[in-house]
């Protein structure tokens, strides 16, 4: 897929300067599927007191957006999966109306970094898969009308398991059954210099492959390196990112940048879920982001990362550990002594 009218010069710059596409930015996810969370203004105070200025929220709740307005905190705003059909089947004028009514009426465009259209649709909510790119295109045209298309980027976070092969990283390959929806998304991202957003959870990769993945490798503590051609891997996070980069390269989208839209480690509820391990994992992710470490395939190219989660979410379904990713308690006290710089 190609967006008509994108200047050739911009296309060439995108190709020639892939390392400039995404700055190394650290953010945090603010999930709210819980009944014991503090008011949003208190959550904002927690964010500010810890120097966190980039936040992902999962819907365009008016009160939440109004609370963030004027705080100087940049947002990734989610569009829930169930809204995609109406955005996709209507016109760009309807998408413009939705943007103005649901988002721009409540917060300045200058605070919006991304609009995340759906979440993990292709694998976990496939009914909505055909609507992802049409919804994105309508929203993009609406942003063009508002002259905001260069400052607010659109993408659609996907699970890392959209890869059918991820080991070794150089063999990274997208699931063939998803190519019909993935390739149009990658085409849009390429043409608009927007990032592929991926939710990366080495914790779940570890717990689903206990015989093949060591805890130390998942927690950045491995003394043994995994050799893949000429590249050396000392942790599962880097290997997961590079597997995705190789998969995109195989499809002709080498220059598309990556944003890790979620990553984290639970502190309870299942095997290897503890505050100690959560600290080890998240602290090492922070170090890699703030130092622009990049990955073995793209060394020195900073990766934008959003840690999951600000608070525990006791209303989440699934495995018990899903409820225990919170870095802070409702009182603002850290569950473990992590720094964000």
C-alpha positions in Angstrom: 0.0 0.0 0.0 1.2 3.5 -0.8 -0.1 6.8 0.3 -0.6 9.1 -2.7 1.1 12.4 -2.7 3.9 11.7 -0.3 6.8 13.8 -1.7 9.7 11.8 -3.2 12.2 13.8 -1.2 10.6 12.8 2.1 10.6 9.1 0.9 14.3 9.3 0.1 15.1 10.9 3.5 13.1 8.2 5.3 15.2 5.6 3.5 18.5 7.3 4.0 18.0 8.2 7.7 16.4 5.2 9.4 18.3 5.8 12.6 16.7 9.3 13.0 13.2 8.0 12.8 12.6 7.4 16.5 14.3 9.0 19.5 15.2 6.9 22.5 12.1 7.7 24.6 11.0 6.0 27.8 7.3 5.9 28.7 4.9 4.0 30.8 1.5 2.4 30.2 -1.4 3.7 32.3 -3.9 0.8 32.3 -7.1 1.4 34.2 -8.8 -2.0 34.4 -9.1 -1.9 38.2 -11.4 -0.7 41.0 -8.7 0.6 43.4 -6.8 3.2 41.4 -6.1 6.7 42.6 -7.7 9.6 40.8 -6.0 10.6 37.5 -4.6 13.8 39.0 -2.8 11.7 41.6 -1.4 9.4 38.9 -0.1 12.4 37.0 1.6 13.6 40.2 3.3 10.2 40.5 4.4 10.4 36.9 5.8 13.9 37.3 7.6 13.2 40.5 9.4 10.3 38.8 10.3 12.3 35.7 8.0 10.3 33.4 6.8 12.5 30.5 5.5 9.9 28.0 2.4 7.8 28.8 0.3 5.3 26.9 -3.4 5.3 27.6 -5.7 2.7 26.1 -8.7 4.7 25.2 -9.8 8.3 24.6 -11.7 8.7 27.9 -12.6 12.4 28.1 -11.9 12.9 31.8 -8.5 11.2 31.5 -7.6 13.4 28.6 -8.7 16.5 30.3 -6.7 15.6 33.4 -3.5 15.3 31.3 -4.2 18.5 29.4 -1.6 21.2 30.1 0.6 18.8 32.1 3.4 18.7 29.5 3.1 14.9 29.4 3.0 13.4 25.9 0.4 10.7 25.2 0.0 7.6 23.0 -3.8 7.4 22.9 -5.5 4.1 22.1 -8.5 3.5 19.8 -10.3 0.4 21.3 -10.7 -2.5 18.9 -14.5 -2.3 18.9 -14.4 1.2 17.4 -12.4 0.2 14.4 -15.4 -0.9 12.2 -17.1 2.5 12.4 -13.9 4.4 11.7 -13.0 2.1 8.8 -16.4 2.0 7.1 -17.1 5.7 7.2 -15.3 8.5 5.4 -12.3 10.6 6.4 -14.9 13.3 7.4 -16.4 11.0 9.9 -12.9 10.1 11.2 -12.2 13.9 11.5 -15.4 14.3 13.5 -14.4 11.5 15.8 -10.9 13.0 16.3 -12.3 16.4 17.1 -15.0 15.2 19.4 -13.2 12.4 21.3 -9.6 13.7 21.5 -8.9 17.2 20.3 -11.8 18.7 22.2 -10.1 17.5 25.5 -6.4 17.9 24.9 -4.0 19.9 22.8 -2.6 18.2 19.7 0.9 19.2 20.9 0.6 16.6 23.7 -0.3 13.8 21.4 2.6 11.7 20.2 0.8 8.7 18.7 -2.7 7.4 18.1 -2.6 3.6 18.6 -5.3 2.1 16.4 -6.4 -1.1 18.1 -4.3 -3.4 20.2 -3.0 -6.8 19.3 -5.8 -7.2 16.8 -4.2 -9.5 14.3 -3.7 -12.4 16.7 -5.9 -11.8 19.7 -9.0 -10.1 18.1 -8.9 -11.1 14.5 -12.5 -10.2 13.8 -11.3 -6.6 13.7 -8.2 -7.3 11.5 -9.8 -6.2 8.2 -10.7 -2.8 9.7 -7.2 -1.8 11.0 -5.7 -0.3 8.0 -8.9 1.3 6.6 -9.4 3.0 10.0 -5.8 4.2 10.1 -6.0 5.6 6.6 -9.2 7.5 7.4 -7.6 8.9 10.6 -4.5 9.8 8.6 -6.5 11.8 6.1 -8.3 13.5 8.9 -4.9 14.4 10.4 -3.8 15.7 7.0 -6.9 18.0 6.9 -5.9 19.4 10.3 -2.2 19.6 9.2 -1.2 17.3 12.1 -0.1 14.3 10.0 3.6 15.1 10.5 3.4 15.5 14.3 0.9 12.8 15.3 1.8 9.4 14.1 -0.5 6.5 13.6 0.2 2.8 14.2 -1.4 -0.4 15.5 0.4 -2.3 18.3 0.7 -6.0 17.7 1.8 -8.9 19.8 5.4 -10.1 19.2 3.9 -13.5 18.3 2.8 -12.2 14.9 6.1 -13.9 14.0 5.9 -17.6 13.2 9.7 -17.9 13.5 11.7 -15.8 16.0 14.7 -18.0 16.8 17.4 -17.4 15.8 16.6 -13.7 15.2 18.0 -13.8 11.7 15.3 -16.3 10.7 12.5 -14.0 12.0 9.5 -14.4 9.8 5.9 -13.1 10.0 3.1 -15.7 10.3 2.1 -16.4 6.7 -1.6 -16.4 7.7 -1.2 -12.7 8.7 0.6 -11.4 5.7 -2.6 -10.2 4.1 -3.2 -7.7 6.9 0.4 -7.1 8.0 1.8 -6.0 4.6 -0.8 -3.2 4.1 0.0 -2.0 7.6 3.7 -2.1 6.9 3.2 -0.2 3.7 1.3 2.6 5.5 4.0 2.8 8.2 6.7 3.0 5.6 5.1 5.7 3.6 4.3 7.9 6.6 7.6 7.3 8.5 5.6 5.8 11.3 6.8 3.0 13.6 5.8 -0.6 13.9 4.5 -0.9 17.4 5.0 -4.2 19.2 4.2 -5.6 22.6 7.3 -7.5 23.8 7.1 -9.8 26.8 10.1 -12.0 27.4 8.4 -13.1 30.6 5.8 -15.0 28.6 8.3 -16.3 26.1 10.3 -17.7 29.1 7.3 -19.3 30.9 6.1 -20.9 27.7 9.6 -22.3 26.9 11.1 -23.2 30.2 13.1 -26.0 28.6 14.7 -23.8 26.0 15.0 -20.3 27.6 16.8 -19.6 30.8 15.6 -17.1 33.4 18.9 -15.3 33.3 18.6 -14.8 29.5 15.1 -13.3 30.0 16.4 -11.0 32.8 19.5 -9.7 31.0 21.8 -11.7 33.4 23.1 -14.4 31.1 26.8 -15.0 31.1 26.5 -17.0 27.9 25.9 -15.3 24.6 23.8 -16.7 21.7 25.6 -16.5 18.4 23.5 -15.7 15.3 25.8 -15.3 12.3 28.2 -12.5 13.3 25.8 -11.1 16.0 25.9 -12.0 19.7 22.8 -11.9 21.9 22.9 -11.8 25.7 19.2 -11.3 26.3 15.7 -12.2 25.0 14.6 -8.6 24.7 17.2 -7.7 22.0 16.6 -11.0 20.3 12.8 -10.4 20.1 13.3 -6.9 18.6 15.8 -8.1 16.0 13.7 -11.0 15.0 11.0 -8.5 14.1 13.5 -6.3 12.2 14.6 -9.3 10.2 11.0 -10.2 9.4 10.3 -6.7 8.2 13.4 -6.7 6.1 12.3 -9.9 4.5 9.1 -8.2 3.4 11.0 -5.1 2.0 10.5 -2.8 5.0 14.0 -2.6 6.4 13.7 1.1 7.3 10.5 1.0 9.3 11.4 2.0 12.9 10.1 0.1 15.9 8.4 1.3 19.1 8.0 -1.2 22.0 4.5 -0.2 23.0 4.4 -2.6 26.0 7.0 -4.5 27.9 7.2 -5.5 31.5 7.5 -8.3 34.1 5.0 -9.3 36.7 5.8 -9.3 40.4 3.4 -12.0 41.4 0.8 -14.6 40.3 3.0 -17.2 38.5 6.3 -18.8 38.1 9.3 -16.4 38.3 7.0 -13.5 38.9 8.5 -11.5 41.8 9.4 -7.9 42.6 13.1 -8.9 42.4 12.7 -10.2 38.9 10.5 -7.3 37.8 13.1 -4.9 39.0 15.9 -6.8 37.2 14.0 -6.8 33.9 12.6 -3.3 33.9 15.8 -1.7 35.2 17.8 -3.2 32.4 15.2 -2.1 29.8 15.5 1.4 31.2 19.3 1.3 31.0 19.1 0.2 27.3 16.7 3.0 26.4 18.4 5.9 28.1 21.8 4.8 26.8 20.6 4.4 23.2 22.1 0.9 23.3 20.0 -0.3 20.4 20.2 -4.0 19.5 22.9 -6.1 17.9 21.3 -5.6 14.5 20.8 -1.8 15.0 23.5 -0.9 17.6 23.3 2.7 18.8 19.8 3.2 17.4 17.6 4.2 20.3 14.3 2.3 20.8 11.3 4.0 22.2 9.8 1.8 25.0 6.7 1.9 27.1 6.9 0.0 30.4 3.9 -1.9 31.5 2.3 -1.0 33.9 1.9 2.1 36.1 -0.4 0.2 38.6 -1.7 -3.3 39.1 -5.0 -3.9 37.4 -7.1 -6.2 39.5 -9.9 -6.2 37.0 -7.9 -7.9 34.2 -8.8 -11.4 33.1 -6.5 -14.2 32.0 -3.7 -15.6 34.2 -3.3 -14.2 37.7 0.0 -12.7 36.8 -1.7 -10.3 34.4 -3.0 -8.4 37.4 0.5 -7.8 38.9 2.6 -5.8 36.5 2.2 -2.5 38.4 5.4 -0.6 39.2 3.6 1.7 41.7 1.0 1.1 44.3 -2.2 3.2 44.4 -0.5 5.3 47.1 2.3 6.2 44.7 4.9 4.0 46.5 7.1 2.0 44.2 6.8 -1.8 44.4 10.6 -1.9 43.9 13.3 0.7 43.7 13.5 1.4 40.0 14.8 4.6 38.5 13.6 6.0 35.1 16.8 7.8 34.1 
